[in-house]
């Protein structure tokens, strides 16, 4: 069974940093592109970042470029999102997702990041 | 950036109704469009990919159609568990900036 379990969310002040992690199991992690998708409270879905299966390619939504870094450790079946210079606009539930032909079949349960002043 | 516009924002319907949700793209995405369902407190669930292919385990009452810039998701006979928010997503872009629509809330009349 495919499982994606996020951790690392919490409360942080504007300008602060946070690192999210996603533990993957039940599939060959190193074979799949992975992504982060977020959802602000009461709002819609927003793709945040994507990393290729081998970590050689990364892509970001413009609003996080230069502040967020997606990374992976294929030996540990884990995906991470390092977030710096956080603003209130980054408040959201962050989902770890597996890309299957560019769509998202498997999602984690999400981890809430709250940036408060 | 490809912008997806969903309509209506909210749709009120009754169990047993046939409903159609729309998604319009600002430029052609061919058939590289997916639909997701999200219930409160849950992660989204993929319903349709390739504009019309149901994902594994999705009931036949869900169907998708369209190509280019105009897409629809039809639920042939609403069940109580179908009341949720529905999002479309395009995945035509390269680099992979995969945008979502703003969602349509399907509520019980």
XYZ file of N, CA, C and O in Angstrom, chain A residues 33 37 39 43-47 59 95 99 101-105 107-108, chain B residues 32 34 36 38 42-44 46 49 87 89 91 94-98 100:
144
model
N 8.744 10.857 -9.789
C 8.794 12.274 -9.498
C 7.852 12.517 -8.311
O 6.805 11.885 -8.190
N 2.122 20.086 -2.831
C 0.952 20.892 -3.177
C 0.420 21.468 -1.878
O 0.384 20.773 -0.863
N -2.514 24.083 0.314
C -3.890 24.585 0.316
C -4.049 25.514 1.506
O -4.023 25.066 2.658
N -9.188 27.750 0.996
C -8.860 28.109 -0.383
C -8.621 26.871 -1.238
O -8.770 25.744 -0.774
N -8.239 27.102 -2.482
C -8.026 26.011 -3.410
C -6.613 25.442 -3.330
O -5.822 25.776 -2.455
N -6.333 24.564 -4.270
C -5.056 23.858 -4.309
C -4.035 24.642 -5.119
O -4.366 25.250 -6.142
N -2.801 24.590 -4.683
C -1.710 25.264 -5.395
C -0.498 24.357 -5.440
O 0.033 23.958 -4.399
N -0.057 24.034 -6.651
C 1.186 23.296 -6.804
C 2.341 24.172 -6.325
O 2.398 25.368 -6.636
N 11.502 22.156 -9.858
C 10.666 23.239 -10.383
C 9.847 23.813 -9.237
O 9.425 23.080 -8.338
N 0.764 19.236 1.248
C 0.614 17.830 0.911
C 1.822 17.343 0.122
O 2.276 18.015 -0.818
N 3.794 11.855 -8.285
C 3.351 12.125 -9.651
C 3.247 10.827 -10.435
O 4.189 10.047 -10.493
N 2.320 10.089 -14.227
C 2.022 10.684 -15.538
C 1.465 12.099 -15.362
O 0.465 12.465 -15.970
N 2.114 12.847 -14.480
C 1.809 14.261 -14.251
C 0.531 14.509 -13.467
O 0.148 15.653 -13.286
N -0.142 13.465 -13.022
C -1.290 13.647 -12.140
C -0.942 13.114 -10.752
O 0.076 12.463 -10.562
N -1.827 13.398 -9.810
C -1.543 13.082 -8.417
C -2.566 12.085 -7.879
O -3.654 12.460 -7.459
N -2.181 10.821 -7.916
C -3.079 9.787 -7.407
C -2.920 9.639 -5.904
O -3.889 9.493 -5.169
N -1.685 10.980 -2.227
C -1.475 12.177 -1.418
C -1.219 11.765 0.021
O -1.791 10.786 0.496
N -0.411 12.541 0.716
C -0.317 12.365 2.143
C -1.517 12.993 2.826
O -2.421 13.524 2.167
N -4.797 17.194 -21.588
C -3.987 17.041 -20.378
C -4.665 17.750 -19.216
O -4.166 18.762 -18.678
N -7.051 16.981 -15.560
C -7.514 16.042 -14.546
C -8.578 16.702 -13.673
O -8.654 17.932 -13.579
N -10.278 16.384 -9.670
C -10.118 15.870 -8.324
C -11.368 16.200 -7.511
O -12.016 17.220 -7.727
N -12.537 16.703 -3.434
C -12.033 16.879 -2.075
C -13.192 17.050 -1.104
O -14.046 17.921 -1.293
N -10.104 16.110 4.195
C -9.430 15.036 3.475
C -8.542 15.583 2.373
O -8.746 16.701 1.885
N -7.568 14.778 1.962
C -6.773 15.113 0.791
C -7.628 14.912 -0.462
O -8.594 14.139 -0.458
N -7.295 15.608 -1.524
C -8.024 15.409 -2.779
C -7.863 13.983 -3.295
O -6.895 13.294 -2.964
N -8.019 11.791 -6.972
C -8.070 11.873 -8.431
C -9.278 11.113 -8.957
O -9.479 9.951 -8.639
N -8.330 11.539 -15.396
C -7.123 12.062 -16.024
C -7.290 11.979 -17.534
O -8.214 11.298 -18.022
N -12.032 20.050 -8.253
C -10.995 20.875 -8.868
C -10.558 20.256 -10.189
O -10.409 19.036 -10.296
N -7.328 20.373 -12.994
C -5.880 20.624 -12.999
C -5.361 20.380 -14.404
O -5.705 19.373 -15.029
N -2.035 19.762 -16.885
C -0.648 19.300 -16.791
C -0.005 19.290 -18.167
O 0.737 18.382 -18.526
N 5.294 22.654 -19.803
C 6.659 22.245 -19.543
C 7.509 23.516 -19.551
O 7.441 24.264 -20.501
N 8.253 23.820 -18.503
C 8.414 23.093 -17.241
C 7.069 22.830 -16.554
O 6.094 23.536 -16.801
N 7.049 21.849 -15.694
C 5.784 21.365 -15.115
C 5.184 22.298 -14.067
O 5.242 22.039 -12.876
N 4.586 23.382 -14.525
C 3.811 24.260 -13.648
C 2.365 23.845 -13.803
O 1.680 24.246 -14.747
N 1.903 22.994 -12.914
C 0.599 22.360 -13.080
C -0.453 23.096 -12.273
O -0.630 22.869 -11.101
N -4.145 24.546 -10.934
C -5.477 24.070 -10.589
C -6.500 25.181 -10.838
O -6.172 26.371 -10.757
